[in-house]
Amino acid sequence: MSINSFGHLFRVTTWGESHGPALGATVDGCPPGVPIDEATIQHWLDRRKPGQNKYTTQRREPDAVRILSGVFEGQTTGTPVQLMIENTDQRSKDYSDIMDKFRPGHADITYFQKYGIRDYRGGGRSSARETAARVAAGGLAREAIKALAPNIEISGYMVQMGPNRIERDRFDRAQIEQNPFWVPDAQAAEEWATYLDDLRKSGNSVGAVIEVVARGVPAGIGAPVYGKLDTDLAAAMMSINAVKGVEIGEGMAAAELTGEANADEILMRQDGPQYSSNHAGGILGGISTGQDIVVRFAVKPTSSILTTRRTITKTGEETEIITKGRHDPCVGIRAVPVGEAMMACVILDHLLLHRGQIGENRGHIG
Amino acid sequence: MSINSFGHLFRVTTWGESHGPALGATVDGCPPGVPIDEATIQHWLDRRKPGQNKYTTQRREPDAVRILSGVFEGQTTGTPVQLMIENTDQRSKDYSDIMDKFRPGHADITYFQKYGIRDYRGGGRSSARETAARVAAGGLAREAIKALAPNIEISGYMVQMGPNRIERDRFDRAQIEQNPFWVPDAQAAEEWATYLDDLRKSGNSVGAVIEVVARGVPAGIGAPVYGKLDTDLAAAMMSINAVKGVEIGEGMAAAELTGEANADEILMRQDGPQYSSNHAGGILGGISTGQDIVVRFAVKPTSSILTTRRTITKTGEETEIITKGRHDPCVGIRAVPVGEAMMACVILDHLLLHRGQIGENRGHIG
Amino acid sequence: MSINSFGHLFRVTTWGESHGPALGATVDGCPPGVPIDEATIQHWLDRRKPGQNKYTTQRREPDAVRILSGVFEGQTTGTPVQLMIENTDQRSKDYSDIMDKFRPGHADITYFQKYGIRDYRGGGRSSARETAARVAAGGLAREAIKALAPNIEISGYMVQMGPNRIERDRFDRAQIEQNPFWVPDAQAAEEWATYLDDLRKSGNSVGAVIEVVARGVPAGIGAPVYGKLDTDLAAAMMSINAVKGVEIGEGMAAAELTGEANADEILMRQDGPQYSSNHAGGILGGISTGQDIVVRFAVKPTSSILTTRRTITKTGEETEIITKGRHDPCVGIRAVPVGEAMMACVILDHLLLHRGQIGENRGHIG
Amino acid sequence: MSINSFGHLFRVTTWGESHGPALGATVDGCPPGVPIDEATIQHWLDRRKPGQNKYTTQRREPDAVRILSGVFEGQTTGTPVQLMIENTDQRSKDYSDIMDKFRPGHADITYFQKYGIRDYRGGGRSSARETAARVAAGGLAREAIKALAPNIEISGYMVQMGPNRIERDRFDRAQIEQNPFWVPDAQAAEEWATYLDDLRKSGNSVGAVIEVVARGVPAGIGAPVYGKLDTDLAAAMMSINAVKGVEIGEGMAAAELTGEANADEILMRQDGPQYSSNHAGGILGGISTGQDIVVRFAVKPTSSILTTRRTITKTGEETEIITKGRHDPCVGIRAVPVGEAMMACVILDHLLLHRGQIGENRGHIG
C-alpha cells in the first residue's frame, strides 16, 4: 500500500505525478479563521519554482496554485483545504529510452518491484515535483502558525555543498535571500557559484546539507514517546526526496562529545529559563525547550547525470543509460523551501496537539 | 497530548515509568500463528539488561517479561499481545534533591513545562528504561519476521564511541558478541575499554554511533511517500532516548559526493538485480532494493554526570546539581539492542503493509 | 478539528463544498493494477445525480468526474487517486435571507458554533453534495474489489418510505433499477409514487430506510475489536448526511427475540459451513460468516421544507424561515447509491486488511 | 490484522482474553492533572461486575483494577495509563466439548476462519469479558471530563427487554439504581423481573435496548465529516459484543416522520439557543447542539442457551451443542455500564479534539 499523508491533527495528503494533469495537497485539520488566499501560498511556491537560474532545472512551470475548498471569504472554514497545481509543461517527449530501463539512483526499479507497474514519465509519483504540494501546504501552515503563535519564525538555508561548508563566523541571515543557494555567507555564495558551474558543465552533480531553524517556539510543545518533536521532524525531513540523513542540534557529532561538553546548563532570566548553549537543538525528551529548534538534513547528489552508467532493463538485460533532460546539478538547492515547509507543518501540528491537553495546568517556572 | 504508539499495522504502544509498578508494550496487529514464549523474548531483554558489566548502570533488575495476552498454546492468536515487565528494583531513595531541580540534558524541565506535573523518580516516563518495552516488542517482531521471511537477519553494533571509530577493514561480525560494546572490531574493543574506563572514573560520559543492518529484506518493501522505509526508520531511531541524528546508507556524507561517485549501478545476476555499491543503504524512493538496509544513529553522551552543572529549581531559582546515581558512562552501549528492536518492528510492519496490496502483480525482473 | 478521512488501508479523504469551485475524493491505498477509467466511475455517479426525475432536487450538475492522479495507461499505479468533480451549477443566488439565519434541522448553527465561521452557500461542507465524492470513491472501490474477489456483489435499495414498507414476499431484485426509488417491489413503487407526489406538492418531506447487501464476501474478513466489520459499517453509514440509525441483520428488532429464535444454526455443505438463517446479518464477532452482509440505515426527512419554521439569527434574534430552493422530498432516494459506495469502501478496506495477516494459516473447515 | 484501539486523541487499546492471566486497557492521551485512584475506577467496574444477582452470570470475579502507569501522586501525568484486571476465576474446566465445536451465535467459527487458531476458553478475546477493560477506561474518561467540563453527566438505562418497553410517562431517573435492570420505571422493573425469571428457568435468553444520554455537552463539539459525534458513537456502541443496531435521537423511526414533524425549531433563551424538541438527539451535522445527546443500541439475546442447537466441528462434521455454563439470560443488563463507558470515552475524545482548534473564534450567538 502507499501512505501519502503525514501529521497528527494538521493532516496533509499529497497526490499527483510529475506528468499527470495536476498535483496537490489535501489538507485536513487546518484551524478555522486563518486568513489565506492563493497569492500568499503562491509566494512560497515561487521560491521553490524551477527554472529561475542556471542552477535549477530548466523545466518551466508557472506552478500556479488554486484553492478549491476550505476557504470562504478569505478565511479557512475548518474544512479540508484542497490546493491544486496544474502541470502545464508536460513536454511531449520521447520516453522510449527510459520506459524500459531503470535509472540508477532513482526509484524506477523499486516502484516497479513493489507495484508491478510504474509511471515512467519523469519519475511519476517519485519525482521531486511532489514537493511542490508540500510547499503549498507549508504556506498554509505558516499562516495558521501566525494566527496561533505570531512570534514563530521559520527559515532554511544551505550550510554545505559538496565538500564546501559555510563559515559560522561569517553567518549573515540577510544574505540568505541574496544568492541562488540560500546560503547565509556572502563569500561562500561566490565560491560555490564557480564550483557548481564547473560541475554543471561537466554534467555532474553534488549533494548538500540544509539547515532549518524555528525561532520563537514556546517551551512545552511536543508529544512523547513516538510523536516527539524530533521524531516527527526526522520523519518529515527524511521523507523528502533524496534525503539520506537528519540531525537535531549537534546531530551525528553528538557522538564525539563528552557529557561535560554537551551539557546545556540552565539559567534563569527575566522572561523564563535560558540555556548556556543549545547542543540539544531546542528539544529535550521530544519537547521544545523554548530555544531555537535546529534541524539539518543531507541531500544526495542528483542522480540524473550525463555520465554513462550501467543498468538493466525490465526484462533483465544489462545495458547503459545517460539521463538527459532538465535536471538540477544540486537538487539540494530546491530542498531549502521544502525543508521549511515540512518544519512549518510539524510545528503547527504540535501546536494543535498541545492545545488538546488541559491548558491551564501547563507548568510555569518562576 | 502524548503519542505512545508506533507502526502502521504492527502497532506497538509502550507504557510505564522508571519507578512505577511495571512497564510494558501492548502490541496490536501481530499476525496469528507465530510461535512465541516468554523465554524467547527474555533472550533479547537480557542483552539490554543493565548491570552486566562495569560500563552499564548498576541498577539490577531481572527485567523478566510476562506475556499476559494474545498467546495461546505457544502461538500468537492475532489478538493484542501484552508484554509486561515488573519494576523490582525501585530503590527507596531520597529524591529531595532532584524533585525540585531540573537535571540539565534531561527532559525534567520540558515535561514539567508541557504537563505541569512530572514524575521525578528516575525520569519517570522519559527514562531510558522505557526502551525495555521496545526490546520486548522487538523480540516478538523478530519471531513474526521469521515466520514471514525467514532469510531476514537484523544485527546492530557500535561503530563509534566518542572520537574513536572502527576500522571498516577490521570489520568482523563474529566479534560483536565478544565484547561489552558490541563492536565488530577486536582491536577497537580493547582500546575503547581503556578509554571508557578512564571516562567512567572521572565521572564523565561520552556519545556513540550505532549501525543497524537488515539483511535479506526482499526488494519492493516500503510505502511512499510519507511511510517510506527510511522515513519510518528515521522516526523509529530518533524516538529512542538521547538520539540526535539518523543516517541511511551514506547518510550526512552523501552531501559530499558527486552524482558520479554516488551512483549505485545496476547489474543483472542469476537471482535478480544486483548493485555495484550500496550508497543508498538499500532504499530507493522509500522502497527496499533487496540490498542490506543500513541505518546509523548517534546517541548523545549520558546527561547524568558527576560534574557540577548550573540549573534552576521549579520556582525559578538558580542553583547547581550533580547527578549521582546508577548511570552508564556511554548510554549508547545499551542502545544497540534497542536499535535492533526498532529495525525489527519497522521491517515487520512493512512486510505486513506490503501484503495488503494485490500480491500477484508485483513486478518481476528478468 | 475536522476529520475528513475514513478507512484503514483504503483511505478516502473527501473535500469540497456545495458551492465552491470543485469537490472530490483523495483516495490513498488503492491497490496497483486495477483497471479503471473515468467512464467506469461516471456510471456510479450518474445513478446518484440529481435532477433525474421529479423526486430529486432540480439542481442540474453533470457531475463529471476527472481522474487527476494515480492512474497510468488505464490502471491504478498504487499511488493516490484524485477524483475531482467541478461544481458547474453554482447558481448566483441571493443568500441574504439565509446567511444570517440558521435553518432548523441543518448543520448551519452547529458549524457556526464550532468554527465561528460558516459557508452559508447551500450548506457548504455539510451539504449532501459531499456524497458525490463518496460515490466516486465507491466506484473505484468496486473495481478494486472485482480484481481481488470477483464474486462479491453489492446492491442497495429502499425498504421503507415514511410509514410504507416493502412486502418481503414480493421482493424482486429485478425491480430495483425499474423505478425512481430503487425499491425491489413493483407494487410498492407504484404506491409510493403517488404518496411522494402528494408530499412534494404540499412542500413537505419524508424519511426512508435503505438496505445494502454484500453477497459473496468470503468468511473470515473483519478485524476485532474496534475495527469490526459491523463497527466500520455502522460508522460509514452513520457518517452519511441525515442518517439517524444503523442496523446489522435483525438490527433493533434483535432486542425482541429470544436466544432460541435468534440462533443461526450451523450446518455443513459441500462448499463449507452453511447457516439455517441469517439473523446475524453475516457478521459474528465483527468477522464475516460468508453469508450475505446486511445493513440498513434510516434517513431522516429532508429538513428543507416549504412550511414556515421558527428559528434564530446569528445575533440571537428569534425569527422565521421557509427553506425554498431545489430540494428532494425524500433525500433517502439519493442515499441508496451512497450507501452502496460506503459498503464497497468498507469491504475493500477489510479485504486489504485481511491480506496483512499470514494468509496461509487461515482456518479451513472440513 | 486486528484493531484493538479506538479514539482520536483519547486513545484506548484493550487487551486480554476471558481466561488468560489478565486483561486491561492501555489509555494514551489522557490529559495531565486529572485526579484519579483505583477506587474511583473500581466504582464503575463494580456496577458491571457479574454475579451480583440471579440475572447475571454466576462467574465470580472481584474484577479489581490496578493502575500500573501514568498516575503519580494521585494525578494523571499525561503519559499512558495502564489499567489491569487480573482474571482470578479461571475455573479449571473441561473444554473438551467446546474446543472442537463452534457455538452458534458466537464468534468461535469466524475467529477460526480468520486466524486459523482460536482460544476456545470462554470465547477468548471475543468474550464479553473484554468490556470490563472498557468500563475501566470509561471510569478514567469520566474523571477527565469532570476536570474539563464539570456539567456533563452521562447515564445509561434499559428501555426495552424482549417485547417489553418502558412507559416514557413513568420515566423516573431515581429508579435506575433501584433495580437489577437499570430501568427508569418502577412498574417495568417489577414486571420484567418475573418475565426474565421465567426465561432464565427455561434456559432461554432475550435481547434488550439500552439508552445512554449525555447531558450538559456544550454546543459545537464534534468533527465532520467522518469523525462526527454520531459516527463515533455509532462505531463505539456497535463495537460492543452482541450489539446489532444503533440509533441517535429518533433513530430508525426518523424514517416514518415528515419534515414538518421532525423539525426541531430553534428559539432564543437567556443562556443561548434552545430547541422546541430533540428529534436530532442533540447532534446536527455531526456536531453537538447543546441538547441532550441521546443514543440507543440493541443487544441481541445471549447466544449461550440450554436448548440443543445444530452446529459443526472443526473438521466439518455436523453435530449438536448445548452451551452450559455461567451465562446471563439477558446480556443487555451488563451492557448498560459498558454503553456509558463508551459514551464517556467518545465525549472526552471530542472535547479534546475541539481544543485543537483556535478556541477564540468559536461562534457565539446572541
mmCIF file of C-alpha atoms in Angstrom, chain A residues 1-6 8 12-14 102-107 109-117 125-126 130 134 160-163 165 195 199 204-209 219-228 230-231 234-236 238-241 243-260 262-269 273 275-276 279-281 283-285 287-289 296-303 305 307-318 342 350 353-354 356-357 361-366, chain B residues 1-6 8 12-14 102-107 109-117 125-126 130 134 160-163 165 195 199 204-209 219-228 230-231 234-236 238-241 243-260 262-269 273 275-276 279-281 283-285 287-289 296-303 305 307-318 342 350 353-354 356-357 361-366:
data_model
loop_
_atom_site.group_PDB
_atom_site.id
_atom_site.type_symbol
_atom_site.label_atom_id
_atom_site.label_comp_id
_atom_site.label_asym_id
_atom_site.label_seq_id
_atom_site.Cartn_x
_atom_site.Cartn_y
_atom_site.Cartn_z
ATOM 1 C CA MET A 1 0.000 0.000 0.000
ATOM 2 C CA SER A 2 1.095 3.583 -0.113
ATOM 3 C CA ILE A 3 0.970 6.148 2.677
ATOM 4 C CA ASN A 4 0.682 9.660 1.374
ATOM 5 C CA SER A 5 -0.394 11.524 4.496
ATOM 6 C CA PHE A 6 1.520 12.991 7.376
ATOM 7 C CA HIS A 8 -1.470 14.053 13.567
ATOM 8 C CA VAL A 12 -1.511 16.712 4.772
ATOM 9 C CA THR A 13 -2.081 14.238 1.951
ATOM 10 C CA THR A 14 -0.179 14.947 -1.234
ATOM 11 C CA PHE A 102 15.758 1.733 -14.731
ATOM 12 C CA ARG A 103 17.704 4.914 -13.956
ATOM 13 C CA PRO A 104 20.312 4.228 -11.215
ATOM 14 C CA GLY A 105 19.711 6.183 -8.027
ATOM 15 C CA HIS A 106 16.053 6.698 -8.944
ATOM 16 C CA ALA A 107 13.054 4.819 -7.611
ATOM 17 C CA ILE A 109 13.289 -0.107 -10.176
ATOM 18 C CA THR A 110 11.805 -0.240 -6.664
ATOM 19 C CA TYR A 111 8.412 1.166 -7.710
ATOM 20 C CA PHE A 112 8.304 -1.485 -10.385
ATOM 21 C CA GLN A 113 9.304 -4.189 -7.923
ATOM 22 C CA LYS A 114 6.686 -3.014 -5.455
ATOM 23 C CA TYR A 115 3.759 -2.227 -7.700
ATOM 24 C CA GLY A 116 4.408 -4.168 -10.896
ATOM 25 C CA ILE A 117 3.643 -1.004 -12.814
ATOM 26 C CA ARG A 125 4.977 9.858 -8.200
ATOM 27 C CA SER A 126 8.592 9.545 -7.063
ATOM 28 C CA GLU A 130 5.754 16.110 -5.460
ATOM 29 C CA ARG A 134 4.395 20.179 0.326
ATOM 30 C CA GLN A 160 27.203 22.704 2.880
ATOM 31 C CA MET A 161 27.517 21.958 -0.833
ATOM 32 C CA GLY A 162 29.739 19.043 -1.664
ATOM 33 C CA PRO A 163 32.898 19.454 0.400
ATOM 34 C CA ARG A 165 30.867 24.342 4.240
ATOM 35 C CA TYR A 195 32.202 25.352 -8.078
ATOM 36 C CA LEU A 199 30.097 20.663 -12.080
ATOM 37 C CA ASN A 204 27.934 16.003 -12.902
ATOM 38 C CA SER A 205 26.029 16.834 -9.699
ATOM 39 C CA VAL A 206 26.647 17.191 -5.987
ATOM 40 C CA GLY A 207 24.952 16.825 -2.593
ATOM 41 C CA ALA A 208 24.205 19.421 0.057
ATOM 42 C CA VAL A 209 23.260 19.971 3.680
ATOM 43 C CA ALA A 219 8.614 25.665 25.635
ATOM 44 C CA GLY A 220 6.483 22.591 26.272
ATOM 45 C CA ILE A 221 5.466 21.684 22.695
ATOM 46 C CA GLY A 222 5.959 18.051 21.643
ATOM 47 C CA ALA A 223 4.480 14.670 22.316
ATOM 48 C CA PRO A 224 6.468 11.843 23.841
ATOM 49 C CA VAL A 225 7.299 8.988 23.187
ATOM 50 C CA TYR A 226 6.744 8.231 19.499
ATOM 51 C CA GLY A 227 5.381 11.614 18.452
ATOM 52 C CA LYS A 228 8.361 13.555 19.764
ATOM 53 C CA ASP A 230 12.402 15.463 16.848
ATOM 54 C CA THR A 231 10.865 12.137 15.817
ATOM 55 C CA ALA A 234 13.212 13.336 11.401
ATOM 56 C CA ALA A 235 10.364 11.616 9.571
ATOM 57 C CA ALA A 236 9.320 14.830 7.825
ATOM 58 C CA MET A 238 13.700 12.000 5.665
ATOM 59 C CA SER A 239 10.518 11.754 3.592
ATOM 60 C CA ILE A 240 11.830 14.457 1.223
ATOM 61 C CA ASN A 241 13.250 13.020 -1.978
ATOM 62 C CA VAL A 243 17.459 12.958 1.814
ATOM 63 C CA LYS A 244 19.847 10.476 3.468
ATOM 64 C CA GLY A 245 20.446 11.912 6.937
ATOM 65 C CA VAL A 246 18.752 14.072 9.545
ATOM 66 C CA GLU A 247 20.294 15.782 12.555
ATOM 67 C CA ILE A 248 18.879 17.681 15.537
ATOM 68 C CA GLY A 249 21.185 20.147 17.305
ATOM 69 C CA GLU A 250 24.627 18.568 17.494
ATOM 70 C CA GLY A 251 23.397 15.706 15.359
ATOM 71 C CA MET A 252 25.854 12.946 14.476
ATOM 72 C CA ALA A 253 28.619 14.999 16.105
ATOM 73 C CA ALA A 254 26.953 14.440 19.490
ATOM 74 C CA ALA A 255 28.686 11.061 19.434
ATOM 75 C CA GLU A 256 32.049 12.776 19.766
ATOM 76 C CA LEU A 257 31.193 14.902 22.767
ATOM 77 C CA THR A 258 31.608 14.160 26.440
ATOM 78 C CA GLY A 259 28.762 14.706 28.852
ATOM 79 C CA GLU A 260 30.516 17.726 30.222
ATOM 80 C CA ASN A 262 27.386 18.507 25.750
ATOM 81 C CA ALA A 263 25.554 19.848 28.809
ATOM 82 C CA ASP A 264 23.261 22.793 28.160
ATOM 83 C CA GLU A 265 23.225 24.394 31.596
ATOM 84 C CA ILE A 266 20.010 26.064 32.702
ATOM 85 C CA LEU A 267 19.925 29.665 33.909
ATOM 86 C CA MET A 268 17.067 31.932 34.972
ATOM 87 C CA ARG A 269 16.295 35.171 33.216
ATOM 88 C CA PRO A 273 14.565 29.698 31.757
ATOM 89 C CA TYR A 275 20.302 27.869 28.476
ATOM 90 C CA SER A 276 24.062 28.353 28.343
ATOM 91 C CA HIS A 279 23.614 21.375 21.839
ATOM 92 C CA ALA A 280 20.159 19.808 22.127
ATOM 93 C CA GLY A 281 18.792 21.801 19.185
ATOM 94 C CA ILE A 283 14.396 19.727 22.115
ATOM 95 C CA LEU A 284 14.656 17.638 25.303
ATOM 96 C CA GLY A 285 12.748 14.384 25.607
ATOM 97 C CA ILE A 287 9.552 18.519 23.843
ATOM 98 C CA SER A 288 10.613 22.060 22.988
ATOM 99 C CA THR A 289 12.800 23.981 25.423
ATOM 100 C CA ARG A 296 19.794 19.662 9.390
ATOM 101 C CA PHE A 297 19.416 17.199 6.570
ATOM 102 C CA ALA A 298 21.693 15.889 3.843
ATOM 103 C CA VAL A 299 20.509 15.678 0.246
ATOM 104 C CA LYS A 300 22.329 13.274 -2.005
ATOM 105 C CA PRO A 301 23.638 14.451 -5.393
ATOM 106 C CA THR A 302 21.108 14.495 -8.210
ATOM 107 C CA SER A 303 21.005 11.003 -9.669
ATOM 108 C CA ILE A 305 23.800 12.904 -14.622
ATOM 109 C CA THR A 307 27.852 10.230 -17.402
ATOM 110 C CA THR A 308 27.063 6.812 -18.812
ATOM 111 C CA ARG A 309 26.039 4.368 -16.084
ATOM 112 C CA ARG A 310 25.350 0.646 -16.202
ATOM 113 C CA THR A 311 21.817 -0.513 -15.605
ATOM 114 C CA ILE A 312 19.289 -3.169 -16.595
ATOM 115 C CA THR A 313 16.000 -3.322 -18.476
ATOM 116 C CA LYS A 314 12.599 -4.507 -17.310
ATOM 117 C CA THR A 315 13.293 -7.860 -18.873
ATOM 118 C CA GLY A 316 16.580 -8.158 -17.072
ATOM 119 C CA GLU A 317 19.142 -7.355 -19.773
ATOM 120 C CA GLU A 318 22.204 -5.364 -18.839
ATOM 121 C CA MET A 342 7.979 20.475 6.490
ATOM 122 C CA HIS A 350 2.321 20.106 17.563
ATOM 123 C CA LEU A 353 -1.788 18.741 19.588
ATOM 124 C CA HIS A 354 -0.668 20.675 22.623
ATOM 125 C CA GLY A 356 -5.614 19.144 23.101
ATOM 126 C CA GLN A 357 -4.416 18.947 26.700
ATOM 127 C CA ASN A 361 -2.090 23.197 34.171
ATOM 128 C CA ARG A 362 0.942 23.744 31.980
ATOM 129 C CA GLY A 363 3.943 24.091 34.210
ATOM 130 C CA HIS A 364 5.039 27.653 34.863
ATOM 131 C CA ILE A 365 8.525 28.259 36.172
ATOM 132 C CA GLY A 366 9.465 31.256 38.298
ATOM 133 C CA MET B 1 -1.298 15.009 24.416
ATOM 134 C CA SER B 2 1.131 12.157 24.269
ATOM 135 C CA ILE B 3 1.657 9.667 21.480
ATOM 136 C CA ASN B 4 2.964 6.370 22.701
ATOM 137 C CA SER B 5 2.291 4.141 19.712
ATOM 138 C CA PHE B 6 4.203 3.466 16.546
ATOM 139 C CA HIS B 8 1.038 1.122 10.809
ATOM 140 C CA VAL B 12 3.303 -1.075 19.451
ATOM 141 C CA THR B 13 2.196 1.055 22.394
ATOM 142 C CA THR B 14 4.657 1.256 25.246
ATOM 143 C CA PHE B 102 15.770 20.151 36.697
ATOM 144 C CA ARG B 103 18.671 17.982 35.561
ATOM 145 C CA PRO B 104 20.388 19.576 32.507
ATOM 146 C CA GLY B 105 20.149 17.454 29.378
ATOM 147 C CA HIS B 106 17.189 15.526 30.787
ATOM 148 C CA ALA B 107 13.535 16.027 29.960
ATOM 149 C CA ILE B 109 12.145 20.706 32.587
ATOM 150 C CA THR B 110 10.237 20.133 29.349
ATOM 151 C CA TYR B 111 7.887 17.515 30.826
ATOM 152 C CA PHE B 112 7.119 19.984 33.578
ATOM 153 C CA GLN B 113 6.586 22.788 31.078
ATOM 154 C CA LYS B 114 4.322 20.593 28.962
ATOM 155 C CA TYR B 115 2.306 18.762 31.578
ATOM 156 C CA GLY B 116 2.589 20.902 34.692
ATOM 157 C CA ILE B 117 3.398 17.763 36.621
ATOM 158 C CA ARG B 125 8.288 8.194 31.540
ATOM 159 C CA SER B 126 11.285 9.892 29.919
ATOM 160 C CA GLU B 130 11.115 2.694 28.555
ATOM 161 C CA ARG B 134 10.673 -1.757 22.889
ATOM 162 C CA GLN B 160 31.960 4.956 17.010
ATOM 163 C CA MET B 161 32.473 5.878 20.651
ATOM 164 C CA GLY B 162 33.437 9.472 21.246
ATOM 165 C CA PRO B 163 36.164 10.294 18.745
ATOM 166 C CA ARG B 165 35.735 4.891 15.081
ATOM 167 C CA TYR B 195 39.104 4.846 27.017
ATOM 168 C CA LEU B 199 35.894 8.437 31.441
ATOM 169 C CA ASN B 204 32.224 11.871 32.706
ATOM 170 C CA SER B 205 30.348 10.261 29.795
ATOM 171 C CA VAL B 206 30.537 10.064 26.017
ATOM 172 C CA GLY B 207 28.374 9.617 22.919
ATOM 173 C CA ALA B 208 28.340 6.859 20.328
ATOM 174 C CA VAL B 209 27.184 5.864 16.862
ATOM 175 C CA ALA B 219 13.074 -5.839 -2.912
ATOM 176 C CA GLY B 220 9.818 -3.904 -3.133
ATOM 177 C CA ILE B 221 9.047 -3.383 0.557
ATOM 178 C CA GLY B 222 8.189 0.164 1.635
ATOM 179 C CA ALA B 223 5.424 2.683 1.284
ATOM 180 C CA PRO B 224 5.891 6.020 -0.429
ATOM 181 C CA VAL B 225 5.586 8.969 0.199
ATOM 182 C CA TYR B 226 5.307 9.568 3.951
ATOM 183 C CA GLY B 227 5.541 5.957 5.065
ATOM 184 C CA LYS B 228 8.846 5.323 3.298
ATOM 185 C CA ASP B 230 13.690 5.275 5.533
ATOM 186 C CA THR B 231 11.122 7.731 6.888
ATOM 187 C CA ALA B 234 14.354 7.707 10.875
ATOM 188 C CA ALA B 235 11.354 8.201 13.148
ATOM 189 C CA ALA B 236 11.926 4.896 14.922
ATOM 190 C CA MET B 238 15.081 9.288 16.528
ATOM 191 C CA SER B 239 12.392 8.308 19.024
ATOM 192 C CA ILE B 240 14.992 6.436 21.111
ATOM 193 C CA ASN B 241 16.173 8.407 24.136
ATOM 194 C CA VAL B 243 19.415 10.032 19.756
ATOM 195 C CA LYS B 244 20.360 13.214 17.850
ATOM 196 C CA GLY B 245 20.965 12.037 14.284
ATOM 197 C CA VAL B 246 19.926 9.298 11.884
ATOM 198 C CA GLU B 247 21.568 8.245 8.647
ATOM 199 C CA ILE B 248 20.632 5.869 5.839
ATOM 200 C CA GLY B 249 23.455 4.468 3.682
ATOM 201 C CA GLU B 250 25.925 7.291 3.046
ATOM 202 C CA GLY B 251 23.943 9.491 5.421
ATOM 203 C CA MET B 252 25.209 13.014 6.028
ATOM 204 C CA ALA B 253 28.303 12.188 3.963
ATOM 205 C CA ALA B 254 26.089 11.945 0.860
ATOM 206 C CA ALA B 255 26.310 15.722 0.771
ATOM 207 C CA GLU B 256 29.984 15.492 -0.098
ATOM 208 C CA LEU B 257 29.643 13.110 -3.001
ATOM 209 C CA THR B 258 29.187 13.846 -6.683
ATOM 210 C CA GLY B 259 26.488 12.142 -8.673
ATOM 211 C CA GLU B 260 29.098 10.020 -10.381
ATOM 212 C CA ASN B 262 27.195 8.204 -5.517
ATOM 213 C CA ALA B 263 25.633 6.144 -8.325
ATOM 214 C CA ASP B 264 24.815 2.558 -7.432
ATOM 215 C CA GLU B 265 24.923 0.969 -10.868
ATOM 216 C CA ILE B 266 22.516 -1.867 -11.575
ATOM 217 C CA LEU B 267 23.693 -5.232 -12.849
ATOM 218 C CA MET B 268 21.866 -8.477 -13.568
ATOM 219 C CA ARG B 269 22.703 -11.718 -11.841
ATOM 220 C CA PRO B 273 19.176 -7.350 -9.965
ATOM 221 C CA TYR B 275 24.117 -3.288 -7.487
ATOM 222 C CA SER B 276 27.747 -2.230 -7.887
ATOM 223 C CA HIS B 279 25.482 4.193 -1.181
ATOM 224 C CA ALA B 280 21.685 4.220 -0.930
ATOM 225 C CA GLY B 281 21.667 1.955 2.106
ATOM 226 C CA ILE B 283 16.438 2.001 -0.090
ATOM 227 C CA LEU B 284 15.381 3.923 -3.214
ATOM 228 C CA GLY B 285 12.307 6.136 -3.154
ATOM 229 C CA ILE B 287 11.334 1.133 -1.061
ATOM 230 C CA SER B 288 13.814 -1.666 -0.454
ATOM 231 C CA THR B 289 16.214 -2.635 -3.252
ATOM 232 C CA ARG B 296 23.123 4.587 11.737
ATOM 233 C CA PHE B 297 22.208 6.784 14.650
ATOM 234 C CA ALA B 298 24.124 8.969 17.062
ATOM 235 C CA VAL B 299 23.484 8.793 20.794
ATOM 236 C CA LYS B 300 24.492 11.803 22.829
ATOM 237 C CA PRO B 301 26.628 11.347 25.951
ATOM 238 C CA THR B 302 24.755 10.377 29.105
ATOM 239 C CA SER B 303 23.486 13.588 30.659
ATOM 240 C CA ILE B 305 27.478 13.120 35.116
ATOM 241 C CA THR B 307 30.489 17.264 37.382
ATOM 242 C CA THR B 308 28.602 20.119 38.968
ATOM 243 C CA ARG B 309 26.329 21.871 36.483
ATOM 244 C CA ARG B 310 24.245 25.015 36.802
ATOM 245 C CA THR B 311 20.486 24.640 36.742
ATOM 246 C CA ILE B 312 17.282 26.103 38.189
ATOM 247 C CA THR B 313 14.523 24.986 40.521
ATOM 248 C CA LYS B 314 10.798 24.685 39.891
ATOM 249 C CA THR B 315 10.311 28.085 41.454
ATOM 250 C CA GLY B 316 12.917 29.643 39.202
ATOM 251 C CA GLU B 317 15.944 29.985 41.466
ATOM 252 C CA GLU B 318 19.382 29.365 40.052
ATOM 253 C CA MET B 342 13.156 -0.771 16.273
ATOM 254 C CA HIS B 350 6.300 -3.028 6.146
ATOM 255 C CA LEU B 353 1.743 -3.489 4.758
ATOM 256 C CA HIS B 354 3.107 -4.910 1.563
ATOM 257 C CA GLY B 356 -2.048 -5.501 1.758
ATOM 258 C CA GLN B 357 -1.539 -4.938 -1.953
ATOM 259 C CA ASN B 361 1.166 -8.116 -9.781
ATOM 260 C CA ARG B 362 4.430 -7.355 -8.062
ATOM 261 C CA GLY B 363 6.971 -6.520 -10.700
ATOM 262 C CA HIS B 364 9.272 -9.363 -11.635
ATOM 263 C CA ILE B 365 12.505 -8.562 -13.427
ATOM 264 C CA GLY B 366 14.226 -10.982 -15.770
#
